[in-house]
Structures are given as structure tokens and as C-alpha cells.
Amino acid sequence: MIIVIGAGLAGLTVAIALQQAGHKVTVLESAPQITYIGAGIQVSSNSSRVLRTLGVEPHIVKYCTEPVDLRMMRWKTGEVLVECPLKQPAQEEYNSPYWHIHRADFHRGLMARALEVGVTVHLDSRITKVEPDIPRLTTKAGKAYTPDLVVASDGLHSICREIVLGKKSPPNPTGQMVYRVTLPAKKLAGVPGLEEFATIPRNNHWIGPHATILSYLLEGIEQPLINFVFTCDSTMDEGVDTKLEGSEEVRERFKEWDPRLGVMLEHVQEVLKWRLFTHHELANWAHPANKVVLIGDAAHAMTPYLAQGAAMGIEDAAVLAGILAEPDFATVDKLPESLKLYENIRIKRAARVAEASISSRYFTQMSDGPDQEARDKWMLEHPGIWEQHINIRSRKEFLDELFGYDVYTVLSEALAKARKEGVDAVTAQVGTSSVSAIPAVL
């Protein structure tokens, strides 16, 4: 039996994958009931490929939109600096769609698929004690579980990460926060200059000093929505990581930005503030006893600037379950080799994407001045996707490595090498392109 701690996106994905691989899987979730916070989420080709393989697509596709492109705009005026396609390369080059979906609809779809394939889910099952050498888990109600393996998908503030590492490992504040907003698209109907935001599926980015704004359309379970993410330097009180409040603060902080944003914010009453954290790269994701292993945010919480946090957890799930689907890696006595192979494939891949995400922040949040002017001039002269583009979101070789990453091909090659040369010979496929901003040439 395998226990998954946490019924979030990565936890449910790995539960589905492990159950389909022939294991008996139980998910323990601390919340007494499933509630949905957050807003939109981006599911790029590298992760949609996994979801389609696992049979999740039929449960979510009607709630997905496919953005035609990504547009970056000047913060103050809304001047378009660069556009690059998303839908066409996703379908034609990476062979799996790029989706936007509300997190609640995504989570409901994963839960439906998990139950459909036979996963057992227990709510109100907060873990109060972890004995990794046995392994044994004890819940707040005193219920004890002794599985063969514990997969810890217990999120940013994971209790299992400290146990795996043998020391405290709190997440690191990035110094930034987001205001998350959803707005019914119909509220912008007929408003001059705003129709495209309410009708065209697109990744809209405003880039400016110490802040970025993202908007995109969501299908929604009841009606189309516009999802906004205002990312900026944090003003949240110490010890407060999330807070629901009115829209006055975000309207004040962004009042000098593109006037269209102010008009849209006039229709917003409620905003969710969310502090941003990350983790430094961990040396290992498995406990030395090889009976507890980390996945998703518990292993590698990352900044949101490339929208890859959930995608990395979904990739983790496919790799871990794929290894444990193989008869020669699926038995308890083979767990040391299996978990080492999982780490070798995943740790450096996740670390590289995390590094690229941080680089993207500093490229898009430049202060006004000569560097920003050179950046904007170069992007205006180089629309679309190019090799060696200064914007990582338009850099062909990096996008091929990010969105074109086929986790199943990677896994197949890793398994073949492990069988031939041993697990230690397997290394992560991380690519060779630059993940840093390339200086603009004036």
C-alpha cells in the first residue's frame, strides 16, 4: 500500500498514476472538507501531456481555454512590446495543448478521476506523527497507517520535508506577493477598449518596475471569467501569508499603470492577497530509510513567473509512478534504487525551471531606465519566437526544453540506462540553453 499525504494537485495526480500502475493508494488530507481557493492556473504542454495520459482530460476539458498567444505590454501605456504564439506550437510542435483552467475545476476533475480509478481519499486526517523508518503515520484521531511507502505532497509548509532532511527547512520569502482577482467577463461587455480582454483567450502581461500583471480568460463552471494576477513587492504583515480583502489597496498601488486596468478594477470588490515563497534546491527528496519521499511543492516550491509550479509536481507524479510501475523497480526491497532514480531524473530538472523562473522575474520587472529601454526596443524589433531571444518566454531553444519535455520519453530512456549501467549513471535531462536574460544589443 502507498499513502499520499495531501489531496492537492500533485497529490491527486500521483495517486491516480500510482493506482493505475497497480498499487493500492490512499490519500490522507488534513482538511475536513475540500474547499477551493486561488483562481486560474496554466497547464502547459509538458503537464497536459501527463494529464491526458492519465485519463484526466475528459473531466476537465470543457472548462479549459487555449490561449492563442502571449503578449507583453509596457506597464504605463499598454503598448505591445512582443507577442509569441502559444496554441499553435503547443498543438503542432509539442503535441499537447496549453490550457487555462480555474484551479477549482482542475481540482474537481482530478478528484473525479482519482475516485474513478479506485483511489481511497480520507478527509479530516491531519498527520500528527511520522515515523519514517517503519514507516508509520498517525492522524490527529489516533488512526495509524503502516504503508510500504509514503509520498509526501503536503505542500509549501511540508512537515515531511523537515523529516526527510533531518533539519528545519522553512520556505524562503521572495519579498513579493500577488493580488489574485477573478472578474466575470460579462462585466466588461461593451466597455470601449476592453472587449479583447473579455473575448480573446490570451496571456496578457503588463511588465513594469518591481511588478507584473497577468490576465487571461477562464471558461468557468458557470460563466466565463477573467483571471488577474498582480505581482509586486510585498506589503503583507509579518506572519500573514494569505488575506481576503477589498480592492482599494490594489487599485491604489497600480493607479499609475495602463488606464484600462483601472477601469477593469472598478468592477472588482474582492481580492485575495498571497505571499510568495520558494525553496532552495534540496540535495535529496527521499528519507535515508527510503520509505518517505517528497513531491510537488513539498520538494521544490517555486516562484510563479513562468507558471510552472503545478507543472513540475505533475511531472514528478508521472516519473515516480512510472518507475514504480516497472516490476523490477516496484517491490519494497527495490525502493532505495527506485527513489534514487526518481531523484536523479527530477531534482535538477525542477531546479533549472526554478532558476529560469527567477530570471524571468528580473527581466520583466526592470526599473525604467537605459536597460529597460534597450529591452523594450529589442523586443519590438523581434516579435514572436526566436533562438537566443532576450525574453525567455520567446526563446525557442528554452521553450523546446520546457514545453517539449516529454516525461514518458525521458522516463523510458532513464529506465533503459539504469538497467544497463545502474541508477547512479542516470542524470536529469535539463537542456543546455541559457535560462538567464540575454543583454539587449542596441
Tab-separated table of C-alpha atoms in Angstrom:
chain	number	residue	atom	x	y	z
A	1	MET	CA	0.000	0.000	0.000
A	2	ILE	CA	1.088	3.560	-0.712
A	3	ILE	CA	-0.083	6.562	1.302
A	4	VAL	CA	-0.131	10.001	-0.304
A	5	ILE	CA	-0.207	12.884	2.165
A	6	GLY	CA	-2.174	15.776	0.707
A	7	ALA	CA	-5.028	15.962	-1.808
A	8	GLY	CA	-3.690	18.898	-3.773
A	9	LEU	CA	-2.914	18.930	-7.479
A	10	ALA	CA	0.349	16.963	-7.267
A	11	GLY	CA	-1.013	14.615	-4.603
A	12	LEU	CA	-4.074	13.621	-6.601
A	13	THR	CA	-2.055	13.293	-9.804
A	14	VAL	CA	0.458	10.926	-8.233
A	15	ALA	CA	-2.363	8.985	-6.563
A	16	ILE	CA	-4.058	8.462	-9.945
A	17	ALA	CA	-0.791	7.452	-11.604
A	18	LEU	CA	0.218	5.028	-8.835
A	19	GLN	CA	-3.231	3.437	-8.703
A	20	GLN	CA	-3.144	2.929	-12.466
A	21	ALA	CA	0.317	1.404	-12.074
A	22	GLY	CA	-1.235	-1.369	-9.981
A	23	HIS	CA	-0.696	-0.094	-6.433
A	24	LYS	CA	-3.302	0.322	-3.713
A	25	VAL	CA	-3.316	4.039	-2.929
A	26	THR	CA	-4.859	6.006	-0.071
A	27	VAL	CA	-4.773	9.800	0.145
A	28	LEU	CA	-4.837	11.442	3.582
A	29	GLU	CA	-5.984	15.065	3.503
A	30	SER	CA	-5.932	17.280	6.593
A	31	ALA	CA	-8.881	19.481	5.591
A	32	PRO	CA	-12.287	18.344	6.868
A	33	GLN	CA	-13.776	19.200	3.505
A	34	ILE	CA	-12.427	20.178	0.117
A	35	THR	CA	-12.618	23.927	-0.408
A	36	TYR	CA	-11.308	25.841	-3.375
A	37	ILE	CA	-9.105	28.907	-3.064
A	38	GLY	CA	-6.963	30.596	-5.651
A	39	ALA	CA	-8.051	31.318	-9.173
A	40	GLY	CA	-6.685	30.408	-12.584
A	41	ILE	CA	-3.878	28.019	-13.355
A	42	GLN	CA	-1.845	27.459	-16.503
A	43	VAL	CA	-1.337	23.906	-17.743
A	44	SER	CA	1.410	23.907	-20.358
A	45	SER	CA	2.160	21.100	-22.822
A	46	ASN	CA	4.688	19.348	-20.573
A	47	SER	CA	1.988	18.808	-17.936
A	48	SER	CA	-1.146	18.463	-20.106
A	49	ARG	CA	0.612	15.510	-21.769
A	50	VAL	CA	0.658	13.724	-18.393
A	51	LEU	CA	-2.953	14.550	-17.568
A	52	ARG	CA	-4.146	13.249	-20.915
A	53	THR	CA	-2.172	10.028	-20.478
A	54	LEU	CA	-3.725	9.508	-17.036
A	55	GLY	CA	-7.275	9.977	-18.324
A	56	VAL	CA	-7.911	13.300	-16.578
A	57	GLU	CA	-8.690	15.237	-19.774
A	58	PRO	CA	-12.374	14.165	-20.108
A	59	HIS	CA	-13.027	15.519	-16.612
A	60	ILE	CA	-11.591	18.987	-17.265
A	61	VAL	CA	-11.503	19.767	-20.978
A	62	LYS	CA	-14.871	21.526	-21.077
A	63	TYR	CA	-13.545	24.012	-18.511
A	64	CYS	CA	-10.290	24.697	-20.380
A	65	THR	CA	-9.455	27.536	-22.744
A	66	GLU	CA	-6.476	27.510	-25.101
A	67	PRO	CA	-4.646	30.856	-25.262
A	68	VAL	CA	-3.696	31.845	-28.785
A	69	ASP	CA	-0.596	33.752	-27.735
A	70	LEU	CA	1.355	35.555	-25.046
A	71	ARG	CA	1.504	39.337	-25.199
A	72	MET	CA	3.867	41.550	-23.172
A	73	MET	CA	2.945	45.220	-22.773
A	74	ARG	CA	4.507	48.377	-21.393
A	75	TRP	CA	3.268	48.948	-17.857
A	76	LYS	CA	2.178	52.564	-18.166
A	77	THR	CA	0.679	52.700	-21.643
A	78	GLY	CA	-0.226	49.147	-22.592
A	79	GLU	CA	1.979	49.400	-25.694
A	80	VAL	CA	2.535	45.893	-27.046
A	81	LEU	CA	6.242	45.017	-26.891
A	82	VAL	CA	6.192	41.415	-28.079
A	83	GLU	CA	3.762	38.653	-28.981
A	84	CYS	CA	4.565	34.973	-29.251
A	85	PRO	CA	2.209	32.119	-30.137
A	86	LEU	CA	1.072	29.551	-27.569
A	87	LYS	CA	-1.740	27.499	-29.105
A	88	GLN	CA	-0.057	26.704	-32.429
A	89	PRO	CA	3.301	25.441	-31.084
A	90	ALA	CA	1.538	23.539	-28.295
A	91	GLN	CA	-0.537	21.626	-30.811
A	92	GLU	CA	1.914	21.317	-33.693
A	93	GLU	CA	5.360	21.176	-32.074
A	94	TYR	CA	4.814	19.916	-28.535
A	95	ASN	CA	1.830	17.689	-29.374
A	96	SER	CA	-0.228	18.547	-26.315
A	97	PRO	CA	-2.428	21.580	-25.599
A	98	TYR	CA	-1.704	24.621	-23.481
A	99	TRP	CA	-4.678	25.158	-21.170
A	100	HIS	CA	-6.009	27.816	-18.849
A	101	ILE	CA	-8.393	26.477	-16.213
A	102	HIS	CA	-9.800	27.566	-12.875
A	103	ARG	CA	-7.992	25.770	-10.062
A	104	ALA	CA	-11.315	24.613	-8.583
A	105	ASP	CA	-12.397	22.998	-11.859
A	106	PHE	CA	-8.976	21.393	-12.238
A	107	HIS	CA	-9.063	20.007	-8.709
A	108	ARG	CA	-12.596	18.657	-9.114
A	109	GLY	CA	-11.513	16.878	-12.290
A	110	LEU	CA	-8.520	15.287	-10.592
A	111	MET	CA	-10.650	14.169	-7.665
A	112	ALA	CA	-13.236	12.662	-10.000
A	113	ARG	CA	-10.562	10.726	-11.883
A	114	ALA	CA	-8.903	9.570	-8.647
A	115	LEU	CA	-12.161	8.124	-7.346
A	116	GLU	CA	-12.929	6.672	-10.748
A	117	VAL	CA	-9.720	4.601	-10.785
A	118	GLY	CA	-10.202	3.405	-7.199
A	119	VAL	CA	-8.093	5.748	-5.064
A	120	THR	CA	-9.287	5.977	-1.455
A	121	VAL	CA	-9.442	9.528	-0.070
A	122	HIS	CA	-9.809	10.283	3.646
A	123	LEU	CA	-10.549	13.871	4.674
A	124	ASP	CA	-10.017	15.377	8.123
A	125	SER	CA	-6.925	13.199	8.502
A	126	ARG	CA	-4.225	15.564	9.656
A	127	ILE	CA	-0.924	13.775	10.257
A	128	THR	CA	0.443	14.405	13.737
A	129	LYS	CA	3.290	11.894	13.762
A	130	VAL	CA	5.553	10.498	11.056
A	131	GLU	CA	7.866	7.569	11.803
A	132	PRO	CA	9.895	7.346	8.594
A	133	ASP	CA	11.906	4.223	9.396
A	134	ILE	CA	8.841	1.966	9.682
A	135	PRO	CA	7.053	3.855	8.034
A	136	ARG	CA	4.047	4.723	10.166
A	137	LEU	CA	1.702	7.691	10.058
A	138	THR	CA	-0.594	8.703	12.890
A	139	THR	CA	-3.522	11.083	12.416
A	140	LYS	CA	-4.973	13.535	14.917
A	141	ALA	CA	-7.765	10.997	15.575
A	142	GLY	CA	-5.179	8.366	16.566
A	143	LYS	CA	-5.571	6.306	13.411
A	144	ALA	CA	-2.279	4.633	12.440
A	145	TYR	CA	-1.227	3.629	8.933
A	146	THR	CA	1.762	1.441	8.058
A	147	PRO	CA	2.152	1.594	4.271
A	148	ASP	CA	5.064	0.391	2.188
A	149	LEU	CA	5.769	3.947	1.006
A	150	VAL	CA	4.711	7.468	1.981
A	151	VAL	CA	4.536	10.064	-0.789
A	152	ALA	CA	4.539	13.471	0.892
A	153	SER	CA	2.638	16.020	-1.138
A	154	ASP	CA	1.933	18.215	1.858
A	155	GLY	CA	2.794	21.482	0.196
A	156	LEU	CA	4.823	24.577	0.850
A	157	HIS	CA	4.898	24.184	4.635
A	158	SER	CA	5.519	20.435	4.481
A	159	ILE	CA	6.050	18.623	7.776
A	160	CYS	CA	7.699	15.771	5.903
A	161	ARG	CA	10.386	17.918	4.309
A	162	GLU	CA	11.960	18.510	7.720
A	163	ILE	CA	11.776	14.778	8.450
A	164	VAL	CA	13.354	13.838	5.117
A	165	LEU	CA	16.186	16.351	5.505
A	166	GLY	CA	16.710	15.809	9.221
A	167	LYS	CA	16.629	19.558	9.868
A	168	LYS	CA	14.296	22.529	9.663
A	169	SER	CA	13.697	23.738	6.124
A	170	PRO	CA	11.138	26.550	6.051
A	171	PRO	CA	10.219	28.114	2.719
A	172	ASN	CA	12.033	31.290	1.723
A	173	PRO	CA	10.013	34.502	1.255
A	174	THR	CA	10.694	36.050	-2.150
A	175	GLY	CA	9.883	39.567	-0.975
A	176	GLN	CA	6.894	39.623	-3.314
A	177	MET	CA	3.171	38.946	-3.124
A	178	VAL	CA	0.259	38.652	-5.500
A	179	TYR	CA	-3.245	40.038	-5.606
A	180	ARG	CA	-5.467	37.361	-7.168
A	181	VAL	CA	-8.657	38.551	-8.799
A	182	THR	CA	-11.397	36.911	-10.844
A	183	LEU	CA	-13.953	39.012	-12.682
A	184	PRO	CA	-16.994	37.833	-14.687
A	185	ALA	CA	-16.146	38.575	-18.305
A	186	LYS	CA	-19.671	39.849	-18.968
A	187	LYS	CA	-18.953	42.877	-16.768
A	188	LEU	CA	-16.637	44.211	-19.474
A	189	ALA	CA	-19.075	43.593	-22.320
A	190	GLY	CA	-19.459	46.711	-24.395
A	191	VAL	CA	-16.835	48.700	-22.474
A	192	PRO	CA	-14.746	50.548	-25.114
A	193	GLY	CA	-11.174	49.266	-25.362
A	194	LEU	CA	-11.733	46.266	-23.106
A	195	GLU	CA	-13.577	43.825	-25.362
A	196	GLU	CA	-10.466	41.837	-26.274
A	197	PHE	CA	-9.702	41.040	-22.630
A	198	ALA	CA	-13.191	39.569	-22.240
A	199	THR	CA	-13.322	37.658	-25.519
A	200	ILE	CA	-9.857	36.633	-26.806
A	201	PRO	CA	-8.107	33.782	-24.978
A	202	ARG	CA	-4.616	35.153	-24.483
A	203	ASN	CA	-1.850	35.518	-21.917
A	204	ASN	CA	-1.739	39.293	-21.314
A	205	HIS	CA	1.326	40.544	-19.424
A	206	TRP	CA	1.981	44.102	-18.321
A	207	ILE	CA	5.626	44.453	-17.286
A	208	GLY	CA	6.911	47.290	-15.131
A	209	PRO	CA	9.110	48.385	-12.225
A	210	HIS	CA	9.082	45.762	-9.451
A	211	ALA	CA	5.753	44.390	-10.653
A	212	THR	CA	3.929	42.478	-13.365
A	213	ILE	CA	0.273	41.925	-14.137
A	214	LEU	CA	-1.155	38.872	-15.869
A	215	SER	CA	-4.673	38.390	-17.191
A	216	TYR	CA	-6.314	35.562	-19.086
A	217	LEU	CA	-9.750	34.091	-19.745
A	218	LEU	CA	-11.200	31.128	-17.877
A	219	GLU	CA	-14.176	29.103	-19.037
A	220	GLY	CA	-15.551	28.765	-15.510
A	221	ILE	CA	-18.146	26.277	-14.305
A	222	GLU	CA	-20.987	28.830	-14.562
A	223	GLN	CA	-19.702	31.646	-16.774
A	224	PRO	CA	-16.513	32.937	-18.446
A	225	LEU	CA	-14.157	34.695	-16.054
A	226	ILE	CA	-11.132	36.947	-16.372
A	227	ASN	CA	-8.282	35.896	-14.091
A	228	PHE	CA	-5.864	38.587	-12.904
A	229	VAL	CA	-2.593	38.147	-11.033
A	230	PHE	CA	-0.971	41.376	-9.811
A	231	THR	CA	2.573	40.516	-8.667
A	232	CYS	CA	4.543	43.132	-6.741
A	233	ASP	CA	6.762	43.779	-3.732
A	234	SER	CA	5.122	42.551	-0.555
A	235	THR	CA	3.416	44.843	1.959
A	236	MET	CA	1.814	41.997	3.928
A	237	ASP	CA	2.153	41.917	7.701
A	238	GLU	CA	4.665	39.504	9.158
A	239	GLY	CA	3.124	36.112	9.767
A	240	VAL	CA	0.257	36.676	7.335
A	241	ASP	CA	0.542	34.584	4.162
A	242	THR	CA	-2.969	34.956	2.717
A	243	LYS	CA	-5.670	37.546	3.242
A	244	LEU	CA	-9.024	38.287	1.634
A	245	GLU	CA	-9.870	41.968	1.389
A	246	GLY	CA	-11.433	44.679	-0.765
A	247	SER	CA	-9.881	46.087	-3.925
A	248	GLU	CA	-8.886	49.512	-2.603
A	249	GLU	CA	-5.226	48.624	-1.993
A	250	VAL	CA	-4.547	47.030	-5.369
A	251	ARG	CA	-6.287	49.907	-7.143
A	252	GLU	CA	-4.116	52.406	-5.288
A	253	ARG	CA	-0.857	50.522	-5.898
A	254	PHE	CA	-1.468	50.227	-9.648
A	255	LYS	CA	-3.203	53.551	-10.297
A	256	GLU	CA	-0.339	54.812	-12.495
A	257	TRP	CA	-0.447	51.748	-14.758
A	258	ASP	CA	-2.298	51.298	-18.058
A	259	PRO	CA	-5.619	53.169	-17.563
A	260	ARG	CA	-7.538	50.150	-18.859
A	261	LEU	CA	-6.513	48.252	-15.737
A	262	GLY	CA	-8.110	50.884	-13.532
A	263	VAL	CA	-11.355	50.595	-15.451
A	264	MET	CA	-11.350	46.822	-15.047
A	265	LEU	CA	-10.587	47.065	-11.339
A	266	GLU	CA	-13.642	49.279	-10.856
A	267	HIS	CA	-15.671	46.088	-11.263
A	268	VAL	CA	-13.729	44.183	-8.584
A	269	GLN	CA	-14.914	44.027	-4.980
A	270	GLU	CA	-12.795	41.239	-3.500
A	271	VAL	CA	-9.080	40.424	-3.767
A	272	LEU	CA	-7.038	37.528	-2.369
A	273	LYS	CA	-3.538	38.542	-1.245
A	274	TRP	CA	-0.937	35.779	-1.288
A	275	ARG	CA	2.677	35.905	-0.123
A	276	LEU	CA	5.170	34.246	-2.481
A	277	PHE	CA	7.751	31.716	-1.298
A	278	THR	CA	10.314	29.442	-2.842
A	279	HIS	CA	12.768	26.721	-1.779
A	280	HIS	CA	16.446	26.325	-2.386
A	281	GLU	CA	17.377	23.188	-4.287
A	282	LEU	CA	17.368	20.168	-1.975
A	283	ALA	CA	20.106	17.535	-2.118
A	284	ASN	CA	17.603	14.713	-1.720
A	285	TRP	CA	13.855	14.192	-1.778
A	286	ALA	CA	13.812	10.749	-0.117
A	287	HIS	CA	14.401	9.987	3.557
A	288	PRO	CA	17.521	7.833	4.186
A	289	ALA	CA	15.279	4.871	5.094
A	290	ASN	CA	13.754	5.136	1.588
A	291	LYS	CA	10.181	4.881	2.815
A	292	VAL	CA	9.165	8.553	2.654
A	293	VAL	CA	9.605	10.714	-0.454
A	294	LEU	CA	8.690	14.301	-1.350
A	295	ILE	CA	6.777	15.512	-4.380
A	296	GLY	CA	5.493	18.849	-5.691
A	297	ASP	CA	5.741	21.988	-3.547
A	298	ALA	CA	6.999	19.932	-0.611
A	299	ALA	CA	10.127	19.280	-2.681
A	300	HIS	CA	10.511	22.374	-4.838
A	301	ALA	CA	8.105	25.265	-4.317
A	302	MET	CA	8.996	27.865	-6.908
A	303	THR	CA	8.154	31.378	-7.971
A	304	PRO	CA	5.179	31.846	-10.337
A	305	TYR	CA	6.893	33.893	-13.049
A	306	LEU	CA	6.911	31.008	-15.579
A	307	ALA	CA	3.669	29.404	-14.329
A	308	GLN	CA	5.416	26.049	-13.809
A	309	GLY	CA	4.843	25.235	-10.142
A	310	ALA	CA	1.961	22.820	-10.676
A	311	ALA	CA	3.521	21.506	-13.895
A	312	MET	CA	6.655	20.386	-12.049
A	313	GLY	CA	4.550	18.496	-9.491
A	314	ILE	CA	2.642	16.789	-12.301
A	315	GLU	CA	5.922	15.792	-13.949
A	316	ASP	CA	7.123	14.438	-10.576
A	317	ALA	CA	3.995	12.315	-10.343
A	318	ALA	CA	4.479	10.778	-13.771
A	319	VAL	CA	8.113	9.899	-13.089
A	320	LEU	CA	7.614	8.427	-9.615
A	321	ALA	CA	4.597	6.365	-10.652
A	322	GLY	CA	6.264	5.350	-13.900
A	323	ILE	CA	9.252	3.939	-12.045
A	324	LEU	CA	7.051	2.102	-9.560
A	325	ALA	CA	5.019	0.660	-12.445
A	326	GLU	CA	8.044	-1.377	-13.555
A	327	PRO	CA	8.179	-4.869	-11.984
A	328	ASP	CA	11.931	-4.664	-11.414
A	329	PHE	CA	11.546	-1.351	-9.526
A	330	ALA	CA	8.156	-1.858	-7.846
A	331	THR	CA	8.955	-4.079	-4.865
A	332	VAL	CA	9.730	-2.824	-1.364
A	333	ASP	CA	13.303	-4.122	-1.455
A	334	LYS	CA	13.896	-2.067	-4.623
A	335	LEU	CA	12.736	1.244	-3.113
A	336	PRO	CA	16.284	2.558	-2.490
A	337	GLU	CA	17.069	2.221	-6.192
A	338	SER	CA	13.630	3.416	-7.320
A	339	LEU	CA	13.679	6.579	-5.228
A	340	LYS	CA	17.264	7.344	-6.193
A	341	LEU	CA	16.293	7.060	-9.853
A	342	TYR	CA	13.345	9.404	-9.217
A	343	GLU	CA	15.676	11.951	-7.598
A	344	ASN	CA	18.218	11.688	-10.406
A	345	ILE	CA	15.578	12.402	-13.038
A	346	ARG	CA	13.726	15.144	-11.199
A	347	ILE	CA	15.848	17.246	-8.828
A	348	LYS	CA	17.953	19.045	-11.435
A	349	ARG	CA	15.027	19.450	-13.843
A	350	ALA	CA	12.935	21.207	-11.171
A	351	ALA	CA	15.924	23.305	-10.053
A	352	ARG	CA	16.595	24.508	-13.591
A	353	VAL	CA	12.982	25.574	-14.119
A	354	ALA	CA	13.035	27.340	-10.747
A	355	GLU	CA	16.175	29.234	-11.781
A	356	ALA	CA	14.577	30.235	-15.075
A	357	SER	CA	11.501	31.486	-13.248
A	358	ILE	CA	13.580	33.756	-11.017
A	359	SER	CA	15.456	35.087	-14.060
A	360	SER	CA	12.133	35.879	-15.712
A	361	ARG	CA	11.120	37.999	-12.722
A	362	TYR	CA	14.093	40.316	-13.023
A	363	PHE	CA	13.757	40.596	-16.790
A	364	THR	CA	10.111	41.648	-16.654
A	365	GLN	CA	10.329	43.839	-13.523
A	366	MET	CA	13.135	46.185	-14.573
A	367	SER	CA	13.031	49.763	-13.321
A	368	ASP	CA	12.598	52.370	-16.022
A	369	GLY	CA	15.910	53.473	-17.480
A	370	PRO	CA	18.519	52.593	-20.117
A	371	ASP	CA	18.352	48.806	-19.584
A	372	GLN	CA	14.568	48.832	-19.778
A	373	GLU	CA	14.653	50.996	-22.902
A	374	ALA	CA	17.124	48.628	-24.572
A	375	ARG	CA	14.964	45.641	-23.595
A	376	ASP	CA	11.804	47.207	-24.997
A	377	LYS	CA	13.474	48.319	-28.219
A	378	TRP	CA	14.873	44.844	-28.833
A	379	MET	CA	11.552	43.122	-28.196
A	380	LEU	CA	9.713	45.498	-30.515
A	381	GLU	CA	12.181	44.589	-33.264
A	382	HIS	CA	11.952	40.830	-32.603
A	383	PRO	CA	8.292	39.733	-32.373
A	384	GLY	CA	7.404	36.090	-31.952
A	385	ILE	CA	9.702	33.208	-31.047
A	386	TRP	CA	13.409	33.348	-31.904
A	387	GLU	CA	16.527	31.449	-30.969
A	388	GLN	CA	18.587	33.465	-28.484
A	389	HIS	CA	15.676	35.846	-27.854
A	390	ILE	CA	16.398	38.060	-24.839
A	391	ASN	CA	12.945	37.240	-23.438
A	392	ILE	CA	12.928	33.695	-22.063
A	393	ARG	CA	9.231	33.364	-22.945
A	394	SER	CA	10.155	33.908	-26.611
A	395	ARG	CA	13.424	31.919	-26.625
A	396	LYS	CA	12.928	28.950	-28.939
A	397	GLU	CA	15.563	26.640	-27.507
A	398	PHE	CA	14.356	27.170	-23.940
A	399	LEU	CA	10.688	26.699	-24.829
A	400	ASP	CA	11.586	23.443	-26.573
A	401	GLU	CA	13.209	22.233	-23.366
A	402	LEU	CA	10.373	23.445	-21.128
A	403	PHE	CA	7.181	22.696	-23.059
A	404	GLY	CA	8.651	19.992	-25.272
A	405	TYR	CA	9.766	17.916	-22.271
A	406	ASP	CA	8.108	14.525	-22.759
A	407	VAL	CA	8.252	12.955	-19.337
A	408	TYR	CA	7.433	9.495	-20.669
A	409	THR	CA	10.263	9.540	-23.205
A	410	VAL	CA	12.631	10.815	-20.518
A	411	LEU	CA	11.495	8.057	-18.165
A	412	SER	CA	11.852	5.331	-20.788
A	413	GLU	CA	15.405	6.405	-21.588
A	414	ALA	CA	16.284	6.662	-17.890
A	415	LEU	CA	14.963	3.184	-17.138
A	416	ALA	CA	16.916	1.701	-20.026
A	417	LYS	CA	20.113	3.359	-18.832
A	418	ALA	CA	19.516	2.342	-15.209
A	419	ARG	CA	19.095	-1.291	-16.208
A	420	LYS	CA	22.226	-1.225	-18.328
A	421	GLU	CA	24.582	0.940	-16.266
A	422	GLY	CA	22.958	1.309	-12.872
A	423	VAL	CA	20.792	4.011	-11.276
A	424	ASP	CA	23.749	6.262	-10.458
A	425	ALA	CA	24.508	6.638	-14.173
A	426	VAL	CA	21.175	8.374	-14.792
A	427	THR	CA	21.173	12.167	-14.842
A	428	ALA	CA	18.388	14.682	-15.386
A	429	GLN	CA	17.646	15.981	-18.865
A	430	VAL	CA	17.947	19.709	-18.253
A	431	GLY	CA	18.978	21.077	-21.637
A	432	THR	CA	21.772	23.441	-22.497
A	433	SER	CA	20.036	26.722	-23.367
A	434	SER	CA	20.537	29.840	-21.297
A	435	VAL	CA	17.911	30.445	-18.641
A	436	SER	CA	19.159	33.969	-17.948
A	437	ALA	CA	18.194	37.182	-19.644
A	438	ILE	CA	20.423	37.865	-22.623
A	439	PRO	CA	21.548	41.519	-22.726
A	440	ALA	CA	19.824	43.526	-25.436
A	441	VAL	CA	22.064	44.666	-28.278
A	442	LEU	CA	21.477	48.315	-29.050
